[in-house]
mmCIF file of N, CA and C in Angstrom:
data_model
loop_
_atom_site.group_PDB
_atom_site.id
_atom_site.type_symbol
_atom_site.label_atom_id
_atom_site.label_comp_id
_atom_site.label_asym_id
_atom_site.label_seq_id
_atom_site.Cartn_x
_atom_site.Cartn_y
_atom_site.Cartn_z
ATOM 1 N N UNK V 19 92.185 -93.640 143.092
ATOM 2 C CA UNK V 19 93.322 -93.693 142.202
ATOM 3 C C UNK V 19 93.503 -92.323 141.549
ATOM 4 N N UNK V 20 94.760 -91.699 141.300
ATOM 5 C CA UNK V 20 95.077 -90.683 140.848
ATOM 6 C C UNK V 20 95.434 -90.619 138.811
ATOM 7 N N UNK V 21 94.868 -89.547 139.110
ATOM 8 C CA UNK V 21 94.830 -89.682 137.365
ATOM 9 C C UNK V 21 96.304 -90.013 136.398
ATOM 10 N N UNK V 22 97.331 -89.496 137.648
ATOM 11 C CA UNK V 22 98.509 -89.515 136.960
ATOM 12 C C UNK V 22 98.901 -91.072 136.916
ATOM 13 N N UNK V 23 98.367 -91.602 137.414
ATOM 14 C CA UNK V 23 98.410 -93.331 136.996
ATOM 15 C C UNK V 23 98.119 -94.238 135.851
ATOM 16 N N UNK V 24 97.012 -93.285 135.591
ATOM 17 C CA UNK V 24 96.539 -93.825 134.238
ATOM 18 C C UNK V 24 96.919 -92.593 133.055
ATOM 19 N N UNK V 25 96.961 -91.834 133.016
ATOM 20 C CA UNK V 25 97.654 -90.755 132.036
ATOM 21 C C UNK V 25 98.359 -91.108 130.706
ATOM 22 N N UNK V 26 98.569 -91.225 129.756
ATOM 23 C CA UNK V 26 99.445 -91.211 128.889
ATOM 24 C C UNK V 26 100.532 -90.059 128.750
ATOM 25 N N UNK V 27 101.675 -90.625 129.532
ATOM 26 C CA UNK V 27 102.460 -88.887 129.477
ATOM 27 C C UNK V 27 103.865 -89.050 127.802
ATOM 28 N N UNK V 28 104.020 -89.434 127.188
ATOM 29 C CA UNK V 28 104.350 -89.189 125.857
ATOM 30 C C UNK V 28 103.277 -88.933 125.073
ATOM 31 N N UNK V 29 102.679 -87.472 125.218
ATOM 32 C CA UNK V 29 102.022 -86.557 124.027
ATOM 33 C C UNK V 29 102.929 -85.628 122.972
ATOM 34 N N UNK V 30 102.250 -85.940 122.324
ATOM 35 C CA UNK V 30 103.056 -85.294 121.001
ATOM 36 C C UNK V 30 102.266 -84.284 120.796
ATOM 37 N N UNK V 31 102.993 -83.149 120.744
ATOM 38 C CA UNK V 31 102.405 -82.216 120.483
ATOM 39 C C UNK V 31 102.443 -81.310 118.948
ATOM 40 N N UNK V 32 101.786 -80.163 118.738
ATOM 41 C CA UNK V 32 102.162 -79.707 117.233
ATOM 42 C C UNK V 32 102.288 -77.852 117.700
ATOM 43 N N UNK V 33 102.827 -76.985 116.803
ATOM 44 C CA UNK V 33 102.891 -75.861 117.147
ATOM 45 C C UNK V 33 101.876 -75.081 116.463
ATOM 46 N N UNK V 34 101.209 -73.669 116.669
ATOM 47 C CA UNK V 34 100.280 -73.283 116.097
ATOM 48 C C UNK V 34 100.598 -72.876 114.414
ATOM 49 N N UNK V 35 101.955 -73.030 114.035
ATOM 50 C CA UNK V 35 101.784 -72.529 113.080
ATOM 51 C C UNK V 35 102.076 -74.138 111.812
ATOM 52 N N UNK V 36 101.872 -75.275 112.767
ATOM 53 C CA UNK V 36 101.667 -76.462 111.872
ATOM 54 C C UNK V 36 100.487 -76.415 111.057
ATOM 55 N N UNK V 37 100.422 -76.903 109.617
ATOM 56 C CA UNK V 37 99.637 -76.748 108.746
ATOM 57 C C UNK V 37 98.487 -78.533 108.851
ATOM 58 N N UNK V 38 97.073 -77.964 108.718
ATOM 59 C CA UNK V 38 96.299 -78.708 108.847
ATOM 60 C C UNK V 38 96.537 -80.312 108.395
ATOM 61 N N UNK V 39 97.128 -80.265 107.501
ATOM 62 C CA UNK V 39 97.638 -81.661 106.391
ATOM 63 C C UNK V 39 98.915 -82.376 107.723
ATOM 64 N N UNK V 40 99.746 -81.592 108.372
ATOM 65 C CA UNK V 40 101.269 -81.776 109.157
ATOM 66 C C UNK V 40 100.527 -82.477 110.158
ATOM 67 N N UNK V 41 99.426 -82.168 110.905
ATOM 68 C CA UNK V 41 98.711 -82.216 111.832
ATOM 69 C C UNK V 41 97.667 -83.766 111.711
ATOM 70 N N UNK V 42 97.172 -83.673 111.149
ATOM 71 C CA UNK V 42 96.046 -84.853 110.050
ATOM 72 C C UNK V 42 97.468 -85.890 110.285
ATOM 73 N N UNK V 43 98.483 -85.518 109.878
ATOM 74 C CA UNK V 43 99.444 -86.631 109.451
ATOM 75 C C UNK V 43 100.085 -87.493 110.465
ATOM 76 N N UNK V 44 100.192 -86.488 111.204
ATOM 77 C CA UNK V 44 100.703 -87.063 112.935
ATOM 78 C C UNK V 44 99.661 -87.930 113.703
ATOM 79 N N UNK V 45 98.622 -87.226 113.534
ATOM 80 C CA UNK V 45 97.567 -87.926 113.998
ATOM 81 C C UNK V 45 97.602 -89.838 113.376
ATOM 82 N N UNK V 46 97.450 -89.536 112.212
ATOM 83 C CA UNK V 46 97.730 -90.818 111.567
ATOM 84 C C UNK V 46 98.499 -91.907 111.583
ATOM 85 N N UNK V 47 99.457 -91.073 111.866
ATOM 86 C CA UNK V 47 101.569 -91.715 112.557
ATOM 87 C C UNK V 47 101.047 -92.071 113.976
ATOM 88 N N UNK V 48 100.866 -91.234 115.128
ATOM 89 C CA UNK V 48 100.167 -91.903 116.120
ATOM 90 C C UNK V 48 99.232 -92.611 116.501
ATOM 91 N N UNK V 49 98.670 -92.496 115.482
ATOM 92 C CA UNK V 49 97.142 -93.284 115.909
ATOM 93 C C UNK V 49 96.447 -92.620 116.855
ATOM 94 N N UNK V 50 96.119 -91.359 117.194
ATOM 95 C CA UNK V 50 95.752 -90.236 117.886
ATOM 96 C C UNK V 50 94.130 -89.814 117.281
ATOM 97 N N UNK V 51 93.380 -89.447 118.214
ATOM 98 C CA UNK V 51 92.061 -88.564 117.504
ATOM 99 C C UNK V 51 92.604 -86.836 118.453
ATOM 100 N N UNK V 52 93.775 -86.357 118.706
ATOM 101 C CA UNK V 52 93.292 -84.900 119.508
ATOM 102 C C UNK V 52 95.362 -84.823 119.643
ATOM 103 N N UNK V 53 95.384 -83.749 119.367
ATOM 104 C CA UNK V 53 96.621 -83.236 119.592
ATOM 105 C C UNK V 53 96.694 -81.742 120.187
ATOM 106 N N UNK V 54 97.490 -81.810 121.088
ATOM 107 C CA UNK V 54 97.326 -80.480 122.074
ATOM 108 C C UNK V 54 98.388 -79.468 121.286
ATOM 109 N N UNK V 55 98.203 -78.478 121.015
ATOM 110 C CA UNK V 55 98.786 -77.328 120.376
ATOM 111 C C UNK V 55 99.410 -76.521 121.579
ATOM 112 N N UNK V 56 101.203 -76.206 120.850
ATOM 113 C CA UNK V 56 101.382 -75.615 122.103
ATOM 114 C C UNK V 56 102.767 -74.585 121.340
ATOM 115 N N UNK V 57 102.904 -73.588 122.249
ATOM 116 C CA UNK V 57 103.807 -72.626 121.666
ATOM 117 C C UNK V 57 105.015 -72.530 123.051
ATOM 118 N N UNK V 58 105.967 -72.736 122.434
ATOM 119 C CA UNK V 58 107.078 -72.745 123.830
ATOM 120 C C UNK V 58 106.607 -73.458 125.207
ATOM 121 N N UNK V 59 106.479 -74.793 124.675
ATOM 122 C CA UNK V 59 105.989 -75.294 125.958
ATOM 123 C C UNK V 59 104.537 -75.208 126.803
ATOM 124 N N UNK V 60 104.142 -73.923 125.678
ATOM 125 C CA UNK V 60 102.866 -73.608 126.690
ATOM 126 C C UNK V 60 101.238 -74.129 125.919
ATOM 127 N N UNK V 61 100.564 -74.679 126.581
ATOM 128 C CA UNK V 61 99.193 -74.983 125.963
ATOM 129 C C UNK V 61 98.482 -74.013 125.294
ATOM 130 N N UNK V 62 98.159 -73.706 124.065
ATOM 131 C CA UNK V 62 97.549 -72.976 123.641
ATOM 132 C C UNK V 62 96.250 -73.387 122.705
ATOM 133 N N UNK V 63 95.805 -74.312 122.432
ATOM 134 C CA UNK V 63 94.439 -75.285 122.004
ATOM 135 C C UNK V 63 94.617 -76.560 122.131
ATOM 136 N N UNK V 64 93.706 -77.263 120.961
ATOM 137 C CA UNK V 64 93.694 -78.091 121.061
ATOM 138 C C UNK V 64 93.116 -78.858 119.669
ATOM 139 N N UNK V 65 93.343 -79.894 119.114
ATOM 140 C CA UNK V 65 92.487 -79.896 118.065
ATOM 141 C C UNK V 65 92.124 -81.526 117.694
ATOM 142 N N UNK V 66 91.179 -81.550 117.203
ATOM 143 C CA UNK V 66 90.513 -83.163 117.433
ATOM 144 C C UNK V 66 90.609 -83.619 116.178
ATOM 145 N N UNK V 67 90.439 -84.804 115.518
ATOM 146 C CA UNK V 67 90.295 -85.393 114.086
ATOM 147 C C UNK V 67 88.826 -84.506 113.473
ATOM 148 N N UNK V 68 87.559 -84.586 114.274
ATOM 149 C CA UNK V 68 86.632 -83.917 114.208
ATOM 150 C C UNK V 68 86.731 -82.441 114.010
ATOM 151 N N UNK V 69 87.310 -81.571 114.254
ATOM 152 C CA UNK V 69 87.985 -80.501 114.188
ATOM 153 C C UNK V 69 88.256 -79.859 112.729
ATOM 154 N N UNK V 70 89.388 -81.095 112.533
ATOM 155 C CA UNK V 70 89.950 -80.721 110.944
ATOM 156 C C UNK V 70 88.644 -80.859 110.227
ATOM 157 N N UNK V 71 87.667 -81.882 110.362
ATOM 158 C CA UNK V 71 86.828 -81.901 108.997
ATOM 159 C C UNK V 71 85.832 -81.131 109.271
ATOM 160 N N UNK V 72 85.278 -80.759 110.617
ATOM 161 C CA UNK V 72 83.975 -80.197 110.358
ATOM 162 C C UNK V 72 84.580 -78.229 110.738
ATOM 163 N N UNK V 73 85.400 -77.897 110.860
ATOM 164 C CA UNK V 73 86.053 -76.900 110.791
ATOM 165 C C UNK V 73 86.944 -76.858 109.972
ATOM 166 N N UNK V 74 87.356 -77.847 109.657
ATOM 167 C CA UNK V 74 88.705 -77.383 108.901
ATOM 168 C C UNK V 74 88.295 -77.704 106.729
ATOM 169 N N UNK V 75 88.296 -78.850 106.831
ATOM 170 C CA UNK V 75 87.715 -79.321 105.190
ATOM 171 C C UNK V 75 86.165 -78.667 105.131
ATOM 172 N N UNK V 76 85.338 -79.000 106.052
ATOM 173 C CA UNK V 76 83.679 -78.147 105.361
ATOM 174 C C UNK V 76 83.794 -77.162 105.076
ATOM 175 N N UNK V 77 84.705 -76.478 106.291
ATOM 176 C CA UNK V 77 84.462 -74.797 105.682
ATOM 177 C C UNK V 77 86.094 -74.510 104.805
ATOM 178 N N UNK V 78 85.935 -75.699 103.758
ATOM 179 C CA UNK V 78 86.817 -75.104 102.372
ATOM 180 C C UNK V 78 88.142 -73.937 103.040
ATOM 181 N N UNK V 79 88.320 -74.398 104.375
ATOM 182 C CA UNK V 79 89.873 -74.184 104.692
ATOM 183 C C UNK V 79 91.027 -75.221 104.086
ATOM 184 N N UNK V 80 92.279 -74.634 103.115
ATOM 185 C CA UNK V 80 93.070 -74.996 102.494
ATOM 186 C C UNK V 80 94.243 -75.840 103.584
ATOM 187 N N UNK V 81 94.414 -77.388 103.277
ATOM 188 C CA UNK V 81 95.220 -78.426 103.806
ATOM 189 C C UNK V 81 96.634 -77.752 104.634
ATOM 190 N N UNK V 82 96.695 -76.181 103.752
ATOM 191 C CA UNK V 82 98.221 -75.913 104.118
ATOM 192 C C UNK V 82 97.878 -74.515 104.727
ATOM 193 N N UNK V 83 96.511 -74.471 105.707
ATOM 194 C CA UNK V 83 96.392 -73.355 106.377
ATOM 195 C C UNK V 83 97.056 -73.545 107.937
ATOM 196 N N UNK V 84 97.147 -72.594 108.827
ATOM 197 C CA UNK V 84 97.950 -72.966 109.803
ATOM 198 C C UNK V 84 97.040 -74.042 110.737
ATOM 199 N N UNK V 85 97.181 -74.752 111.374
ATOM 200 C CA UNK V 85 96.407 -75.043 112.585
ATOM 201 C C UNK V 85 95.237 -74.384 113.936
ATOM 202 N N UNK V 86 96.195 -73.192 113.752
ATOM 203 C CA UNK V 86 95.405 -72.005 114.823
ATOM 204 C C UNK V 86 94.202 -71.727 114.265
ATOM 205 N N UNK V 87 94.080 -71.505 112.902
ATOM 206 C CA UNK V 87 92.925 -71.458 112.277
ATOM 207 C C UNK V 87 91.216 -72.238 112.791
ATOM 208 N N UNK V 88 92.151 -73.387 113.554
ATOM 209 C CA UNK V 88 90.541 -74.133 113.626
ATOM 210 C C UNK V 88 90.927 -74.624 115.202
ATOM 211 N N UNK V 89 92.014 -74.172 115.809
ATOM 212 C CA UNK V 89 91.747 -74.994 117.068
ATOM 213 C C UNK V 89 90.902 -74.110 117.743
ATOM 214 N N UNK V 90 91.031 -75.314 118.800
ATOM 215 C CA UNK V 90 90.115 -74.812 119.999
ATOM 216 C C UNK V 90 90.960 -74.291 120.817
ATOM 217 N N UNK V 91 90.623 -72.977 121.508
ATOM 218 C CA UNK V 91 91.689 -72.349 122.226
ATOM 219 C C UNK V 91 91.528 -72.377 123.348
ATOM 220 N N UNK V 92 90.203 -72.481 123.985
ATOM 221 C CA UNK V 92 89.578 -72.562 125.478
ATOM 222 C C UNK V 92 89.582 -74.447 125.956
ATOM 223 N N UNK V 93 90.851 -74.459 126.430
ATOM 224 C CA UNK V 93 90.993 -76.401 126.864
ATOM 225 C C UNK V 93 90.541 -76.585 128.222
ATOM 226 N N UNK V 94 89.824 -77.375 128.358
ATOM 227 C CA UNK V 94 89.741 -77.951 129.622
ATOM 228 C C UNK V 94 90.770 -78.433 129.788
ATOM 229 N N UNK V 95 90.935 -78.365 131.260
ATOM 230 C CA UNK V 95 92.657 -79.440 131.628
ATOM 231 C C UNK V 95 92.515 -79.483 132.706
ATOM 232 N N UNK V 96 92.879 -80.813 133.269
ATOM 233 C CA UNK V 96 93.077 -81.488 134.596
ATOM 234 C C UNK V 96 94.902 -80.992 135.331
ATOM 235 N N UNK V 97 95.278 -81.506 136.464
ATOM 236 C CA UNK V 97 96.411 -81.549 136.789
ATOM 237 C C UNK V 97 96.658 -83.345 137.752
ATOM 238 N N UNK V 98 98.079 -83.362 137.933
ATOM 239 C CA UNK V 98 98.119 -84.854 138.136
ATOM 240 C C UNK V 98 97.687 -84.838 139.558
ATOM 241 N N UNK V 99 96.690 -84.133 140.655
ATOM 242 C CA UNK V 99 96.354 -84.443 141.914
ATOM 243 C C UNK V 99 94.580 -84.683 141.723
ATOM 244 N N UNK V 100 94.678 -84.936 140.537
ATOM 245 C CA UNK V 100 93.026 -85.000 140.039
ATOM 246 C C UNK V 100 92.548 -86.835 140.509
ATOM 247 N N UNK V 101 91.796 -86.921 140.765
ATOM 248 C CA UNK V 101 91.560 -88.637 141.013
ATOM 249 C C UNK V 101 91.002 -89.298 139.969
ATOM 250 N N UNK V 102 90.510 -90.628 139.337
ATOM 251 C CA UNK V 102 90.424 -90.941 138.354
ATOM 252 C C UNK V 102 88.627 -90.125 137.776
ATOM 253 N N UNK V 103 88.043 -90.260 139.584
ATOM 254 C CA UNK V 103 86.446 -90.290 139.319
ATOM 255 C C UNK V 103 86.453 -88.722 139.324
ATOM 256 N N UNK V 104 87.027 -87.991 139.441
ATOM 257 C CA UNK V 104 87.216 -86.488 139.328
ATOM 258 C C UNK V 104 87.171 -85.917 137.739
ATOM 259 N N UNK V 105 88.662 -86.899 137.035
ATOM 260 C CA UNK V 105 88.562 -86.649 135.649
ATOM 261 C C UNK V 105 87.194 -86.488 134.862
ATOM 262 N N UNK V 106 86.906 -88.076 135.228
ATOM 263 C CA UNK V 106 85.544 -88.559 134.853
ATOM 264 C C UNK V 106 84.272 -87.257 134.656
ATOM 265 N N UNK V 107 84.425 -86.382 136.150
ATOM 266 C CA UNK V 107 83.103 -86.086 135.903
ATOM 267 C C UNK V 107 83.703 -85.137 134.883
ATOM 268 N N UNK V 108 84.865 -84.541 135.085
ATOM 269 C CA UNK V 108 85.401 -83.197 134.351
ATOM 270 C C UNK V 108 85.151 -82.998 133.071
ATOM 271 N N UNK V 109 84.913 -84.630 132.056
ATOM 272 C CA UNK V 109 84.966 -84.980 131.071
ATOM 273 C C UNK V 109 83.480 -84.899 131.070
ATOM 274 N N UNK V 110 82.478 -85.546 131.596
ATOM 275 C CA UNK V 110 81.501 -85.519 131.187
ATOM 276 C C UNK V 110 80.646 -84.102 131.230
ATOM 277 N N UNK V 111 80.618 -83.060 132.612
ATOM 278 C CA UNK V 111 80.389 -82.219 132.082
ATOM 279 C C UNK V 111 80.714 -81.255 131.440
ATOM 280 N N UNK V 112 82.006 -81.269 130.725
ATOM 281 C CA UNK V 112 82.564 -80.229 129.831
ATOM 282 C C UNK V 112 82.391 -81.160 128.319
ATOM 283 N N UNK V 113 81.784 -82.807 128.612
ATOM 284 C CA UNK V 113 81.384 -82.814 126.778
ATOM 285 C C UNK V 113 82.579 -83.340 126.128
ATOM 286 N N UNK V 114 83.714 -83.553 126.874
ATOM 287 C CA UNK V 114 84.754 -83.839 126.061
ATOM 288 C C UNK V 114 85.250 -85.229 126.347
ATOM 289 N N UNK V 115 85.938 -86.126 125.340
ATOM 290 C CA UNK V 115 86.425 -87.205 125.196
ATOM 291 C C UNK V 115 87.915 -87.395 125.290
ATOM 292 N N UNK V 116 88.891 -86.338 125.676
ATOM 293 C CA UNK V 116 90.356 -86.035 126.153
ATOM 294 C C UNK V 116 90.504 -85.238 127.280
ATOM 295 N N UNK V 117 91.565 -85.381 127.723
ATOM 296 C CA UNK V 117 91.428 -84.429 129.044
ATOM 297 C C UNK V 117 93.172 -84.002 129.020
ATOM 298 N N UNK V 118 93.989 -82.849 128.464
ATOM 299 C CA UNK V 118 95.289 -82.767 128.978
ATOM 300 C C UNK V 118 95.540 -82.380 130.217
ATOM 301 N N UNK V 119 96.641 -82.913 130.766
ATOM 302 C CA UNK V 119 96.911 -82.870 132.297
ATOM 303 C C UNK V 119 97.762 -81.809 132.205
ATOM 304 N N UNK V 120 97.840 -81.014 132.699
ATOM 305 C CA UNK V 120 99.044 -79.618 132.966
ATOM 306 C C UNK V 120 99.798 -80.072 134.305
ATOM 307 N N UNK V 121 101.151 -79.107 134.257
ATOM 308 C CA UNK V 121 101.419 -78.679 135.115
ATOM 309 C C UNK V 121 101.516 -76.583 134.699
ATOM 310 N N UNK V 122 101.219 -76.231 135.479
ATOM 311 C CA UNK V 122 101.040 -74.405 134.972
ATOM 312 C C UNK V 122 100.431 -74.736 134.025
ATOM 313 N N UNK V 123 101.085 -74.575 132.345
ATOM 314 C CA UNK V 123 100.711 -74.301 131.048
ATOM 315 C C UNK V 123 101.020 -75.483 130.346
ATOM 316 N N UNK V 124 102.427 -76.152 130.828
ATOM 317 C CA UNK V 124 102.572 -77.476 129.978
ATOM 318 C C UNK V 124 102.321 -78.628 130.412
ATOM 319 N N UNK V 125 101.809 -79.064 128.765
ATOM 320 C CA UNK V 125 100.574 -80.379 129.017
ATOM 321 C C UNK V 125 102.260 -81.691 129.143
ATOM 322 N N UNK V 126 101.785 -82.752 130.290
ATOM 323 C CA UNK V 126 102.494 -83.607 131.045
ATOM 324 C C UNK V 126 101.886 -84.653 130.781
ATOM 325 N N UNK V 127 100.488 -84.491 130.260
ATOM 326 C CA UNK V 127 99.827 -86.080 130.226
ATOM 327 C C UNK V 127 98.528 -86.215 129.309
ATOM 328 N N UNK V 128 97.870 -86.506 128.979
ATOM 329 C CA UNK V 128 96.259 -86.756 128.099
ATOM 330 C C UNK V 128 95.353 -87.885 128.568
ATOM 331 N N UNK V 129 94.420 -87.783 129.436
ATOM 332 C CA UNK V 129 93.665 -89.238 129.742
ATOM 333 C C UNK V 129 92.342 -88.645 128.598
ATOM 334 N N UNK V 130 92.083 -90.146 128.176
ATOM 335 C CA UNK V 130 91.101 -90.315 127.007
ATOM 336 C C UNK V 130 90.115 -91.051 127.730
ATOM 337 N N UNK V 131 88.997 -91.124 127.484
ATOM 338 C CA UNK V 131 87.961 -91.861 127.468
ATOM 339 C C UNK V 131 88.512 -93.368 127.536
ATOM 340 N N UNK V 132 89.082 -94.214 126.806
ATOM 341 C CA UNK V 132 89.699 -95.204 126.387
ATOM 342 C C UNK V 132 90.718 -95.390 127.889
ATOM 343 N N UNK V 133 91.516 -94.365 128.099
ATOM 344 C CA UNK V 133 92.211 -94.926 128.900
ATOM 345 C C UNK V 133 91.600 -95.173 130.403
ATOM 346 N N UNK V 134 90.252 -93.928 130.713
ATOM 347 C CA UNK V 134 89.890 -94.835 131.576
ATOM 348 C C UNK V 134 88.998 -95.949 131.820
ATOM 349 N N UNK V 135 88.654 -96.475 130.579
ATOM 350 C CA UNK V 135 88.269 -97.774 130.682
ATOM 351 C C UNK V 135 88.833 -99.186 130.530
ATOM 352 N N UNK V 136 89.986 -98.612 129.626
ATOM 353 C CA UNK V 136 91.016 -100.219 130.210
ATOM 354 C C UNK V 136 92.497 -100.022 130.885
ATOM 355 N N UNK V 137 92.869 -99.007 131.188
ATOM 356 C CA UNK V 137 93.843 -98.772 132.123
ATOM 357 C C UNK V 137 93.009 -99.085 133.635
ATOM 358 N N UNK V 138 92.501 -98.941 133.668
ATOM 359 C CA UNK V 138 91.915 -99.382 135.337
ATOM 360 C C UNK V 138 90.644 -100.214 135.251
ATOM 361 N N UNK V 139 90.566 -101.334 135.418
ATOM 362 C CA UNK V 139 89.169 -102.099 135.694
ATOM 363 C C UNK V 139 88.142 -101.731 136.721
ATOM 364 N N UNK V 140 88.740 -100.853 137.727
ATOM 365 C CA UNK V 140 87.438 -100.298 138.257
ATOM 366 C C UNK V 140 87.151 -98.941 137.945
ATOM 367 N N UNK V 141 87.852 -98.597 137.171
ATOM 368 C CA UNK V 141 87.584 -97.131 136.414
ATOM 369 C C UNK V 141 86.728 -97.361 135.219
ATOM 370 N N UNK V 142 86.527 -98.563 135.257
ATOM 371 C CA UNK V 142 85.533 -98.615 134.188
ATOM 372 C C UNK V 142 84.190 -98.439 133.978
ATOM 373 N N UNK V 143 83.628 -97.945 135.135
ATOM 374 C CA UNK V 143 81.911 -97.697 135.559
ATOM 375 C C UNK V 143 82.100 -95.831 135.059
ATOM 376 N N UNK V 144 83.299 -95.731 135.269
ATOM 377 C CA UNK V 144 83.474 -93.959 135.337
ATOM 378 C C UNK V 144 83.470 -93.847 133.912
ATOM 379 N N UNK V 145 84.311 -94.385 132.425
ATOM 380 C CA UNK V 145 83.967 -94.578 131.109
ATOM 381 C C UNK V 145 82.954 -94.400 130.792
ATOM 382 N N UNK V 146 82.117 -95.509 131.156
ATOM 383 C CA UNK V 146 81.049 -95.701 130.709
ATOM 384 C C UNK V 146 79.925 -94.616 131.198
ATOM 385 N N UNK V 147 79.534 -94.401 132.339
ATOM 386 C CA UNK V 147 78.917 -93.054 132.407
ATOM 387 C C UNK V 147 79.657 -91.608 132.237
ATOM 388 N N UNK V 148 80.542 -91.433 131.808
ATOM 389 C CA UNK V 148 81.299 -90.427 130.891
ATOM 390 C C UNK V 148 80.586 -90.556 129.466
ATOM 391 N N UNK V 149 80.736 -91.479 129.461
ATOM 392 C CA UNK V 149 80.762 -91.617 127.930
ATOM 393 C C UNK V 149 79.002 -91.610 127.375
ATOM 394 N N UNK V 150 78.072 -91.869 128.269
ATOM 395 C CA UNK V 150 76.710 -91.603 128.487
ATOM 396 C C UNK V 150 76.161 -90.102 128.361
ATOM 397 N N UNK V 151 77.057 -89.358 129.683
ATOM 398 C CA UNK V 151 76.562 -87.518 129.756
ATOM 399 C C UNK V 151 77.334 -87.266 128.462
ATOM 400 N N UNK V 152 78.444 -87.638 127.973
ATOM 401 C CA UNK V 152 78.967 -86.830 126.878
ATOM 402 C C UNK V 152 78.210 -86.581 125.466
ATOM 403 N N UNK V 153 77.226 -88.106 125.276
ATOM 404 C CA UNK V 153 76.872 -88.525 124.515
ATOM 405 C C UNK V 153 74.936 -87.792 124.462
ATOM 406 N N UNK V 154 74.738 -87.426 125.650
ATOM 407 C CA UNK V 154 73.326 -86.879 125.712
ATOM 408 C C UNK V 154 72.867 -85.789 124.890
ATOM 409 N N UNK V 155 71.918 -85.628 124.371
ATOM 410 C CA UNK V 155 71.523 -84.104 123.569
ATOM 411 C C UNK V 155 71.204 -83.182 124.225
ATOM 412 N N UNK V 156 71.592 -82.218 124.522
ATOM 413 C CA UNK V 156 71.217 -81.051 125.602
ATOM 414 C C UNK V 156 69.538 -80.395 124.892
#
């Protein structure tokens, strides 16, 4: 099965110069843990709920600083000819619990952890040992 099957392709995205609080807020409105940062269409980080607090509030960065401030700028990203068990490993050894799908630079889709365990019932062995290597202490 191809990843673009299970994908969530309405991502909302934020621009780098959205302020940490704008960002936090959307997240909240969506019900989202990771919003892909992007400037004219193009991917430029990424930033997680985890993000804002242990980068953004610990280190006494102000609610109305920009976003760029704390994203992550180096994204892993899939494209939609990726297969589901492909994502899978992509996720587990890069550690991460989102995956944006590109085409070139702009993100088209986001598979989560979540989606591949109940968007596909046999994608669900791939979750769960995702979610095992992600979870290991190096």
């Amino acid at each position: 099965m191809k990843i673009k099957e299970i994908m969530t392709t309405d991502v909302e995205t934020c621009m780098p110069e959205s302020t940490l609080q704008e960002v936090a807020l959307k997240m909240r409105e969506i019900n989202v843990g990771s919003i892909p940062i992007c400037e004219d269409d193009r991917l430029v980080g990424i930033v997680t709920d985890r993000d804002i607090v242990v980068r953004g509030l610990a280190e006494q960065i102000p609610s109305e600083a920009p976003i760029s401030e704390i994203l992550s700028a180096e994204v892993v990203t899939g494209t939609v000819d990726l297969t589901v068990e492909e994502a899978a490993e992509m996720m587990a050894t890069h550690k991460i619990r989102r995956l944006p799908i590109v085409t070139g630079e702009q993100v088209i889709g986001i598979v989560s952890l979540g989606d591949l365990a109940i968007r596909d019932v046999s994608a669900n062995h791939y979750a769960e040992n995702t979610i095992i290597e992600i979870s290991e202490v190096e």
